[in-house]
mmCIF file of C-alpha atoms in Angstrom:
data_model
loop_
_atom_site.group_PDB
_atom_site.id
_atom_site.type_symbol
_atom_site.label_atom_id
_atom_site.label_comp_id
_atom_site.label_asym_id
_atom_site.label_seq_id
_atom_site.Cartn_x
_atom_site.Cartn_y
_atom_site.Cartn_z
ATOM 1 C CA MET A 1 1.710 -36.010 12.993
ATOM 2 C CA SER A 2 2.039 -38.073 9.798
ATOM 3 C CA ASP A 3 -0.882 -36.151 8.253
ATOM 4 C CA ILE A 4 0.925 -32.856 8.856
ATOM 5 C CA VAL A 5 4.100 -34.203 7.242
ATOM 6 C CA GLU A 6 2.202 -35.429 4.202
ATOM 7 C CA LYS A 7 0.396 -32.098 3.776
ATOM 8 C CA THR A 8 3.715 -30.257 4.051
ATOM 9 C CA LEU A 9 5.349 -32.475 1.453
ATOM 10 C CA THR A 10 2.391 -31.970 -0.860
ATOM 11 C CA ALA A 11 2.705 -28.176 -0.630
ATOM 12 C CA LEU A 12 6.496 -27.850 -0.911
ATOM 13 C CA PRO A 13 6.831 -28.700 -4.627
ATOM 14 C CA GLY A 14 4.510 -25.863 -5.522
ATOM 15 C CA LEU A 15 6.566 -23.469 -3.408
ATOM 16 C CA PHE A 16 9.990 -24.279 -4.791
ATOM 17 C CA LEU A 17 9.307 -25.758 -8.213
ATOM 18 C CA GLN A 18 6.348 -23.921 -9.684
ATOM 19 C CA ASN A 19 6.636 -22.990 -13.384
ATOM 20 C CA GLN A 20 9.766 -25.089 -13.690
ATOM 21 C CA PRO A 21 11.051 -24.959 -17.273
ATOM 22 C CA GLY A 22 11.504 -28.202 -19.157
ATOM 23 C CA GLY A 23 9.007 -30.219 -17.197
ATOM 24 C CA GLY A 24 5.450 -30.186 -16.012
ATOM 25 C CA PRO A 25 4.182 -29.963 -12.425
ATOM 26 C CA ALA A 26 3.924 -33.742 -12.132
ATOM 27 C CA ALA A 27 7.570 -34.233 -13.078
ATOM 28 C CA ALA A 28 8.633 -31.480 -10.663
ATOM 29 C CA LYS A 29 6.668 -33.003 -7.813
ATOM 30 C CA ALA A 30 8.080 -36.475 -8.465
ATOM 31 C CA SER A 31 11.653 -35.172 -8.546
ATOM 32 C CA PHE A 32 11.155 -33.151 -5.384
ATOM 33 C CA SER A 33 9.351 -35.836 -3.384
ATOM 34 C CA SER A 34 11.848 -38.548 -4.299
ATOM 35 C CA ARG A 35 14.630 -36.673 -2.535
ATOM 36 C CA LEU A 36 13.486 -34.195 0.106
ATOM 37 C CA GLY A 37 10.285 -36.177 0.679
ATOM 38 C CA SER A 38 12.123 -39.428 1.352
ATOM 39 C CA LEU A 39 14.519 -37.591 3.684
ATOM 40 C CA VAL A 40 11.681 -36.063 5.711
ATOM 41 C CA ARG A 41 9.754 -39.324 5.883
ATOM 42 C CA GLY A 42 12.894 -41.199 6.868
ATOM 43 C CA ILE A 43 13.625 -38.812 9.737
ATOM 44 C CA THR A 44 10.062 -38.814 11.060
ATOM 45 C CA ALA A 45 10.140 -42.621 11.140
ATOM 46 C CA LEU A 46 13.224 -42.758 13.366
ATOM 47 C CA THR A 47 12.996 -43.449 17.084
ATOM 48 C CA SER A 48 16.230 -41.969 18.459
ATOM 49 C CA LYS A 49 18.503 -38.966 18.095
ATOM 50 C CA HIS A 50 21.425 -41.244 17.285
ATOM 51 C CA GLU A 51 19.599 -42.669 14.278
ATOM 52 C CA GLU A 52 18.763 -39.164 13.103
ATOM 53 C CA GLU A 53 22.385 -38.052 13.330
ATOM 54 C CA LYS A 54 23.498 -41.086 11.353
ATOM 55 C CA LEU A 55 20.941 -40.486 8.602
ATOM 56 C CA ILE A 56 21.684 -36.752 8.368
ATOM 57 C CA GLN A 57 25.431 -37.310 8.198
ATOM 58 C CA GLN A 58 24.902 -39.748 5.337
ATOM 59 C CA GLU A 59 22.694 -37.185 3.599
ATOM 60 C CA LEU A 60 25.250 -34.416 4.110
ATOM 61 C CA SER A 61 28.058 -36.586 2.739
ATOM 62 C CA SER A 62 25.985 -37.316 -0.353
ATOM 63 C CA LEU A 63 25.097 -33.636 -0.778
ATOM 64 C CA LYS A 64 28.703 -32.529 -0.364
ATOM 65 C CA ALA A 65 29.804 -34.860 -3.136
ATOM 66 C CA THR A 66 26.969 -33.708 -5.398
ATOM 67 C CA VAL A 67 27.447 -29.944 -5.011
ATOM 68 C CA SER A 68 31.210 -30.304 -5.505
ATOM 69 C CA ALA A 69 30.909 -32.353 -8.679
ATOM 70 C CA PRO A 70 31.620 -30.400 -11.894
ATOM 71 C CA THR A 71 28.741 -32.166 -13.664
ATOM 72 C CA THR A 72 26.121 -30.873 -11.239
ATOM 73 C CA THR A 73 23.611 -28.676 -13.042
ATOM 74 C CA LEU A 74 21.959 -25.608 -11.561
ATOM 75 C CA LYS A 75 18.672 -27.514 -11.454
ATOM 76 C CA MET A 76 20.312 -30.255 -9.381
ATOM 77 C CA MET A 77 22.020 -27.612 -7.235
ATOM 78 C CA LYS A 78 18.631 -26.056 -6.472
ATOM 79 C CA GLU A 79 17.270 -29.390 -5.211
ATOM 80 C CA CYS A 80 20.419 -29.972 -3.159
ATOM 81 C CA MET A 81 20.084 -26.525 -1.630
ATOM 82 C CA VAL A 82 16.568 -27.249 -0.405
ATOM 83 C CA ARG A 83 17.800 -30.405 1.319
ATOM 84 C CA LEU A 84 20.726 -28.487 2.828
ATOM 85 C CA ILE A 85 18.285 -25.935 4.225
ATOM 86 C CA TYR A 86 16.328 -28.751 5.847
ATOM 87 C CA CYS A 87 19.486 -30.245 7.397
ATOM 88 C CA GLU A 88 20.513 -26.853 8.797
ATOM 89 C CA MET A 89 17.020 -26.349 10.198
ATOM 90 C CA LEU A 90 17.523 -29.555 12.167
ATOM 91 C CA GLY A 91 20.712 -28.102 13.654
ATOM 92 C CA TYR A 92 23.380 -29.793 11.529
ATOM 93 C CA ASP A 93 26.319 -27.989 9.925
ATOM 94 C CA ALA A 94 26.008 -27.581 6.169
ATOM 95 C CA SER A 95 28.603 -24.825 5.793
ATOM 96 C CA PHE A 96 30.182 -26.535 2.791
ATOM 97 C CA GLY A 97 27.088 -25.493 0.845
ATOM 98 C CA TYR A 98 27.186 -21.772 1.678
ATOM 99 C CA ILE A 99 29.345 -20.788 -1.262
ATOM 100 C CA HIS A 100 27.151 -22.839 -3.591
ATOM 101 C CA ALA A 101 24.069 -20.982 -2.335
ATOM 102 C CA ILE A 102 25.733 -17.710 -3.342
ATOM 103 C CA LYS A 103 26.659 -19.124 -6.751
ATOM 104 C CA LEU A 104 23.083 -20.295 -7.280
ATOM 105 C CA ALA A 105 21.795 -16.783 -6.543
ATOM 106 C CA GLN A 106 24.351 -15.383 -8.981
ATOM 107 C CA GLN A 107 23.967 -17.775 -11.902
ATOM 108 C CA GLY A 108 20.542 -19.393 -11.797
ATOM 109 C CA ASN A 109 17.287 -18.617 -13.544
ATOM 110 C CA LEU A 110 14.472 -17.027 -11.565
ATOM 111 C CA LEU A 111 13.485 -20.153 -9.650
ATOM 112 C CA GLU A 112 17.081 -21.160 -8.975
ATOM 113 C CA LYS A 113 17.983 -17.612 -7.961
ATOM 114 C CA ARG A 114 14.975 -17.591 -5.627
ATOM 115 C CA VAL A 115 16.171 -20.719 -3.818
ATOM 116 C CA GLY A 116 19.748 -19.388 -3.761
ATOM 117 C CA TYR A 117 18.679 -16.112 -2.145
ATOM 118 C CA LEU A 118 16.514 -18.017 0.339
ATOM 119 C CA ALA A 119 19.391 -20.288 1.295
ATOM 120 C CA VAL A 120 21.769 -17.338 1.709
ATOM 121 C CA SER A 121 19.321 -15.504 3.978
ATOM 122 C CA LEU A 122 18.957 -18.616 6.142
ATOM 123 C CA PHE A 123 22.589 -19.734 6.168
ATOM 124 C CA LEU A 124 24.509 -16.493 6.660
ATOM 125 C CA HIS A 125 24.514 -13.659 9.184
ATOM 126 C CA GLU A 126 25.186 -9.983 8.520
ATOM 127 C CA SER A 127 28.871 -10.153 9.414
ATOM 128 C CA HIS A 128 29.613 -13.372 7.520
ATOM 129 C CA GLU A 129 32.599 -12.951 5.222
ATOM 130 C CA LEU A 130 30.939 -14.757 2.303
ATOM 131 C CA LEU A 131 28.135 -12.205 2.180
ATOM 132 C CA LEU A 132 30.432 -9.720 0.443
ATOM 133 C CA LEU A 133 30.409 -12.034 -2.584
ATOM 134 C CA LEU A 134 26.691 -11.395 -2.989
ATOM 135 C CA VAL A 135 26.887 -7.602 -3.163
ATOM 136 C CA ASN A 136 27.499 -7.360 -6.912
ATOM 137 C CA THR A 137 24.627 -9.760 -7.578
ATOM 138 C CA VAL A 138 22.279 -7.662 -5.442
ATOM 139 C CA VAL A 139 23.362 -4.482 -7.252
ATOM 140 C CA LYS A 140 22.788 -6.125 -10.624
ATOM 141 C CA ASP A 141 19.346 -7.430 -9.640
ATOM 142 C CA LEU A 142 18.306 -4.043 -8.241
ATOM 143 C CA GLN A 143 19.067 -2.583 -11.666
ATOM 144 C CA SER A 144 17.169 -5.329 -13.480
ATOM 145 C CA THR A 145 14.023 -4.654 -15.485
ATOM 146 C CA ASN A 146 12.583 -7.927 -14.196
ATOM 147 C CA LEU A 147 10.207 -7.218 -11.318
ATOM 148 C CA VAL A 148 10.851 -10.581 -9.652
ATOM 149 C CA GLU A 149 14.624 -10.074 -9.588
ATOM 150 C CA VAL A 150 14.204 -6.603 -8.102
ATOM 151 C CA CYS A 151 11.886 -7.949 -5.388
ATOM 152 C CA MET A 152 14.251 -10.811 -4.533
ATOM 153 C CA ALA A 153 17.174 -8.421 -4.176
ATOM 154 C CA LEU A 154 15.167 -6.054 -1.957
ATOM 155 C CA THR A 155 14.022 -8.970 0.195
ATOM 156 C CA VAL A 156 17.531 -10.238 0.873
ATOM 157 C CA VAL A 157 18.737 -6.684 1.572
ATOM 158 C CA SER A 158 16.010 -6.238 4.184
ATOM 159 C CA GLN A 159 17.060 -9.496 5.854
ATOM 160 C CA ILE A 160 20.849 -9.599 5.741
ATOM 161 C CA PHE A 161 23.301 -7.159 4.240
ATOM 162 C CA PRO A 162 26.806 -6.084 5.289
ATOM 163 C CA CYS A 163 26.719 -2.675 6.955
ATOM 164 C CA GLU A 164 29.866 -1.468 5.213
ATOM 165 C CA MET A 165 28.329 -2.114 1.783
ATOM 166 C CA ILE A 166 25.157 -0.058 2.317
ATOM 167 C CA PRO A 167 26.501 2.898 0.246
ATOM 168 C CA ALA A 168 26.761 0.583 -2.763
ATOM 169 C CA VAL A 169 23.014 -0.078 -2.868
ATOM 170 C CA LEU A 170 21.465 2.876 -1.047
ATOM 171 C CA PRO A 171 20.972 5.099 -4.141
ATOM 172 C CA LEU A 172 19.334 2.209 -5.986
ATOM 173 C CA ILE A 173 16.945 1.508 -3.112
ATOM 174 C CA GLU A 174 16.110 5.204 -2.771
ATOM 175 C CA ASP A 175 15.181 5.177 -6.452
ATOM 176 C CA LYS A 176 12.836 2.237 -5.859
ATOM 177 C CA LEU A 177 10.705 4.429 -3.562
ATOM 178 C CA GLN A 178 9.409 6.018 -6.780
ATOM 179 C CA HIS A 179 8.736 2.707 -8.540
ATOM 180 C CA SER A 180 5.377 2.263 -10.252
ATOM 181 C CA LYS A 181 4.732 -1.099 -8.540
ATOM 182 C CA GLU A 182 3.486 -1.018 -4.959
ATOM 183 C CA ILE A 183 5.305 -4.192 -3.938
ATOM 184 C CA VAL A 184 8.656 -2.692 -4.952
ATOM 185 C CA ARG A 185 8.018 0.534 -3.022
ATOM 186 C CA ARG A 186 6.950 -1.516 0.001
ATOM 187 C CA LYS A 187 10.065 -3.696 -0.068
ATOM 188 C CA ALA A 188 12.246 -0.611 -0.564
ATOM 189 C CA VAL A 189 10.797 0.943 2.589
ATOM 190 C CA LEU A 190 11.477 -2.258 4.537
ATOM 191 C CA ALA A 191 15.052 -2.337 3.239
ATOM 192 C CA LEU A 192 15.574 1.255 4.395
ATOM 193 C CA TYR A 193 14.088 0.327 7.767
ATOM 194 C CA LYS A 194 16.724 -2.404 8.026
ATOM 195 C CA PHE A 195 19.428 0.136 7.198
ATOM 196 C CA HIS A 196 18.055 2.463 9.860
ATOM 197 C CA LEU A 197 18.386 -0.339 12.425
ATOM 198 C CA ILE A 198 21.987 -1.234 11.620
ATOM 199 C CA ALA A 199 23.368 2.116 10.374
ATOM 200 C CA PRO A 200 20.986 5.000 11.121
ATOM 201 C CA ASN A 201 23.536 7.667 10.221
ATOM 202 C CA GLN A 202 23.623 6.459 6.624
ATOM 203 C CA VAL A 203 19.900 7.045 5.992
ATOM 204 C CA GLN A 204 19.336 10.326 7.830
ATOM 205 C CA HIS A 205 19.481 12.315 4.594
ATOM 206 C CA ILE A 206 16.407 10.582 3.127
ATOM 207 C CA HIS A 207 13.930 11.259 5.951
ATOM 208 C CA ILE A 208 11.922 13.452 3.576
ATOM 209 C CA LYS A 209 11.363 10.384 1.395
ATOM 210 C CA PHE A 210 10.057 8.494 4.419
ATOM 211 C CA ARG A 211 7.417 11.214 4.702
ATOM 212 C CA LYS A 212 6.374 10.584 1.106
ATOM 213 C CA ALA A 213 6.075 6.882 1.896
ATOM 214 C CA LEU A 214 3.773 7.750 4.809
ATOM 215 C CA CYS A 215 1.431 9.442 2.325
ATOM 216 C CA ASP A 216 1.745 6.719 -0.330
ATOM 217 C CA ARG A 217 -1.479 5.802 -2.114
ATOM 218 C CA ASP A 218 -0.846 2.126 -1.322
ATOM 219 C CA VAL A 219 -1.775 1.095 2.216
ATOM 220 C CA GLY A 220 1.005 -1.498 2.362
ATOM 221 C CA VAL A 221 3.686 1.107 1.646
ATOM 222 C CA MET A 222 2.230 3.438 4.253
ATOM 223 C CA ALA A 223 2.080 0.613 6.810
ATOM 224 C CA ALA A 224 5.700 -0.315 6.109
ATOM 225 C CA SER A 225 6.784 3.283 6.759
ATOM 226 C CA LEU A 226 5.261 3.129 10.254
ATOM 227 C CA HIS A 227 8.029 0.733 11.315
ATOM 228 C CA ILE A 228 10.589 3.424 10.569
ATOM 229 C CA TYR A 229 8.592 6.194 12.220
ATOM 230 C CA LEU A 230 7.942 4.219 15.388
ATOM 231 C CA ARG A 231 11.661 3.631 15.719
ATOM 232 C CA MET A 232 12.658 7.240 14.983
ATOM 233 C CA ILE A 233 9.991 8.719 17.258
ATOM 234 C CA LYS A 234 11.200 6.510 20.114
ATOM 235 C CA GLU A 235 14.635 8.045 19.637
ATOM 236 C CA ASN A 236 13.484 11.664 19.179
ATOM 237 C CA SER A 237 9.777 12.406 19.382
ATOM 238 C CA SER A 238 10.195 16.207 19.208
ATOM 239 C CA GLY A 239 11.402 16.014 15.604
ATOM 240 C CA TYR A 240 8.138 14.512 14.385
ATOM 241 C CA LYS A 241 5.464 16.486 16.254
ATOM 242 C CA ASP A 242 4.391 18.074 12.974
ATOM 243 C CA LEU A 243 3.303 14.654 11.699
ATOM 244 C CA THR A 244 0.805 14.118 14.516
ATOM 245 C CA GLY A 245 -2.078 15.270 12.331
ATOM 246 C CA SER A 246 -1.103 12.764 9.634
ATOM 247 C CA PHE A 247 -0.990 9.870 12.095
ATOM 248 C CA VAL A 248 -4.341 10.909 13.568
ATOM 249 C CA THR A 249 -5.908 11.089 10.105
ATOM 250 C CA ILE A 250 -4.590 7.627 9.215
ATOM 251 C CA LEU A 251 -5.901 6.152 12.473
ATOM 252 C CA LYS A 252 -9.323 7.737 11.847
ATOM 253 C CA GLN A 253 -9.437 6.103 8.424
ATOM 254 C CA VAL A 254 -8.431 2.737 9.862
ATOM 255 C CA VAL A 255 -10.899 2.842 12.756
ATOM 256 C CA GLY A 256 -13.635 4.002 10.390
ATOM 257 C CA GLY A 257 -13.101 0.967 8.168
ATOM 258 C CA LYS A 258 -11.886 2.985 5.178
ATOM 259 C CA LEU A 259 -9.058 0.573 4.338
ATOM 260 C CA PRO A 260 -9.456 -2.336 1.881
ATOM 261 C CA VAL A 261 -11.163 -5.353 3.421
ATOM 262 C CA GLU A 262 -8.059 -7.535 2.999
ATOM 263 C CA PHE A 263 -6.465 -5.630 5.870
ATOM 264 C CA ASN A 264 -9.219 -6.755 8.250
ATOM 265 C CA TYR A 265 -8.668 -9.548 10.752
ATOM 266 C CA HIS A 266 -11.800 -11.216 12.121
ATOM 267 C CA SER A 267 -13.763 -8.167 10.958
ATOM 268 C CA VAL A 268 -11.435 -5.857 12.914
ATOM 269 C CA PRO A 269 -9.974 -3.104 10.682
ATOM 270 C CA ALA A 270 -6.192 -3.477 10.332
ATOM 271 C CA PRO A 271 -5.552 -4.278 14.037
ATOM 272 C CA TRP A 272 -1.750 -4.316 13.843
ATOM 273 C CA LEU A 273 -1.804 -1.005 12.034
ATOM 274 C CA GLN A 274 -4.001 0.422 14.788
ATOM 275 C CA ILE A 275 -1.588 -0.822 17.448
ATOM 276 C CA GLN A 276 1.412 0.785 15.767
ATOM 277 C CA LEU A 277 -0.383 4.082 15.321
ATOM 278 C CA LEU A 278 -1.502 4.097 18.960
ATOM 279 C CA ARG A 279 2.068 3.528 20.100
ATOM 280 C CA ILE A 280 3.275 6.379 17.900
ATOM 281 C CA LEU A 281 0.602 8.741 19.244
ATOM 282 C CA GLY A 282 1.466 7.782 22.808
ATOM 283 C CA LEU A 283 5.070 8.817 22.235
ATOM 284 C CA LEU A 284 4.176 12.055 20.465
ATOM 285 C CA GLY A 285 1.628 13.187 23.056
ATOM 286 C CA LYS A 286 3.677 12.519 26.157
ATOM 287 C CA ASP A 287 4.020 15.699 28.275
ATOM 288 C CA ASP A 288 2.610 17.776 25.400
ATOM 289 C CA GLN A 289 -0.887 19.201 25.845
ATOM 290 C CA ARG A 290 -1.131 20.820 22.426
ATOM 291 C CA THR A 291 -0.156 17.646 20.585
ATOM 292 C CA SER A 292 -2.351 15.486 22.824
ATOM 293 C CA GLU A 293 -5.416 17.583 22.072
ATOM 294 C CA LEU A 294 -5.116 16.597 18.409
ATOM 295 C CA MET A 295 -5.613 12.926 19.242
ATOM 296 C CA TYR A 296 -8.327 13.006 21.924
ATOM 297 C CA ASP A 297 -11.188 12.456 19.452
ATOM 298 C CA VAL A 298 -9.640 9.516 17.643
ATOM 299 C CA LEU A 299 -8.678 7.846 20.932
ATOM 300 C CA ASP A 300 -12.250 8.228 22.136
ATOM 301 C CA GLU A 301 -13.449 6.672 18.876
ATOM 302 C CA SER A 302 -10.977 3.806 19.213
ATOM 303 C CA LEU A 303 -12.170 3.027 22.733
ATOM 304 C CA ARG A 304 -15.783 3.132 21.586
ATOM 305 C CA ARG A 305 -15.418 0.923 18.521
ATOM 306 C CA ALA A 306 -13.148 -1.765 19.988
ATOM 307 C CA GLU A 307 -15.422 -4.275 21.701
ATOM 308 C CA LEU A 308 -14.402 -7.075 24.033
ATOM 309 C CA ASN A 309 -15.141 -9.908 21.649
ATOM 310 C CA HIS A 310 -11.817 -11.148 20.267
ATOM 311 C CA ASN A 311 -8.192 -11.436 21.311
ATOM 312 C CA VAL A 312 -7.056 -8.888 18.751
ATOM 313 C CA THR A 313 -9.498 -6.273 20.068
ATOM 314 C CA TYR A 314 -8.123 -6.874 23.570
ATOM 315 C CA ALA A 315 -4.705 -5.935 22.201
ATOM 316 C CA ILE A 316 -6.089 -2.765 20.606
ATOM 317 C CA LEU A 317 -7.870 -1.762 23.808
ATOM 318 C CA PHE A 318 -4.726 -2.398 25.842
ATOM 319 C CA GLU A 319 -2.656 -0.158 23.554
ATOM 320 C CA CYS A 320 -5.410 2.462 23.536
ATOM 321 C CA VAL A 321 -5.544 2.523 27.349
ATOM 322 C CA HIS A 322 -1.766 2.736 27.505
ATOM 323 C CA THR A 323 -1.796 5.661 25.049
ATOM 324 C CA VAL A 324 -4.490 7.486 27.055
ATOM 325 C CA TYR A 325 -2.349 7.168 30.168
ATOM 326 C CA SER A 326 0.823 8.211 28.301
ATOM 327 C CA ILE A 327 -0.346 11.487 26.766
ATOM 328 C CA TYR A 328 -1.389 14.717 28.478
ATOM 329 C CA PRO A 329 -4.476 13.652 30.445
ATOM 330 C CA LYS A 330 -8.101 14.352 29.658
ATOM 331 C CA SER A 331 -10.556 13.408 32.398
ATOM 332 C CA GLU A 332 -13.243 11.935 30.098
ATOM 333 C CA LEU A 333 -10.722 9.663 28.384
ATOM 334 C CA LEU A 334 -9.225 8.596 31.693
ATOM 335 C CA GLU A 335 -12.663 7.578 32.954
ATOM 336 C CA LYS A 336 -13.344 5.496 29.848
ATOM 337 C CA ALA A 337 -9.902 3.901 30.075
ATOM 338 C CA ALA A 338 -10.538 3.055 33.734
ATOM 339 C CA LYS A 339 -13.846 1.388 32.815
ATOM 340 C CA CYS A 340 -12.024 -0.645 30.179
ATOM 341 C CA ILE A 341 -9.460 -1.770 32.762
ATOM 342 C CA GLY A 342 -12.343 -2.716 35.059
ATOM 343 C CA LYS A 343 -13.818 -4.968 32.370
ATOM 344 C CA PHE A 344 -10.457 -6.652 31.985
ATOM 345 C CA VAL A 345 -10.060 -7.206 35.721
ATOM 346 C CA LEU A 346 -13.609 -8.536 36.175
ATOM 347 C CA SER A 347 -13.343 -10.890 33.205
ATOM 348 C CA PRO A 348 -13.466 -14.626 34.011
ATOM 349 C CA LYS A 349 -10.533 -15.127 31.641
ATOM 350 C CA ILE A 350 -7.208 -15.245 33.461
ATOM 351 C CA ASN A 351 -5.290 -13.605 30.609
ATOM 352 C CA LEU A 352 -7.640 -10.636 30.590
ATOM 353 C CA LYS A 353 -7.380 -10.287 34.373
ATOM 354 C CA TYR A 354 -3.610 -10.106 33.984
ATOM 355 C CA LEU A 355 -3.998 -7.579 31.157
ATOM 356 C CA GLY A 356 -6.224 -5.439 33.360
ATOM 357 C CA SER A 357 -3.801 -5.633 36.270
ATOM 358 C CA TYR A 358 -0.917 -4.626 34.018
ATOM 359 C CA SER A 359 -2.917 -1.758 32.485
ATOM 360 C CA GLY A 360 -3.930 -0.546 35.927
ATOM 361 C CA SER A 361 -0.319 -0.467 37.070
ATOM 362 C CA SER A 362 0.581 1.789 34.108
ATOM 363 C CA THR A 363 -0.737 4.909 35.798
ATOM 364 C CA PRO A 364 -0.375 8.332 34.203
ATOM 365 C CA ASP A 365 2.750 10.356 34.704
ATOM 366 C CA ASP A 366 2.937 13.422 36.903
ATOM 367 C CA ASN A 367 0.435 15.179 34.617
ATOM 368 C CA ASN A 368 -2.453 13.124 35.981
#
């Protein structure tokens, strides 16, 4: 356990203090370790919950005095905020620091703003009254020419943002769908997905832009758009039947290994992308022979290429079998799906036996 703690403490300075102005990496690491490091080591050395509570309360009292002092610099505030995050992660109330997290996101340099945004996203919930104080900062950062500031603003919007303030940022996020940088377009899609979850009526007018994201030249942007489409197709599959060909084409490219190698997992091409696409096809093809016929070939290819050699391929096969049983039936596919279930059931691994039993219970609808 001590080795894990030491490795964590070694990595944390690079995460929060990299490129710190006015001091080299060694100075940053020393400053960080002397405070958060000593707190973590002190807690891990304790033997009772009572001792932990006593130590944390002392730490919180010290932090409260520091963040409230007029002489506290933004650099010091950043270090205090990291320790406050740690105390909250342990289950202790650090609400006195919430307003200071917002101020840090508003006033700090890039590194300080980064920690401030992180603290806000961890401390507050979507209906928290203090979150309204962050709206102007988010709007300003979305309009920034600095790529990092834009990305930080999009990240916090996709995590927590007051529903009633969506109109204030929606046009800016829509504009980011046309940004030249892939990471900005990707984060913009995820922010719109968040808006669709909490206020779907406010993003209905930009569905055409979701379609452009589906055809984006960057795989990450396209993959992000699938979250939105899976959700919308669950709610109303008939409105997206015309996109079946696009989803089939994407799945063919994924199964055929046409995506960049960084999307592979244990030599399996983009497994989570395959799973999402299979779920989408299952919804689109249900009780629809014409739509189902468009996906028969790619489902057959998916069943053929996915071999029983890794946990992630088991997941793909499970989703593929479920999709075959969900769409309008084809006898050849049903036979192959049944053989796949048989391999699951006959496997010596208990988890696969359970998977096979569950797959077998998901029999086709009345169309079978």
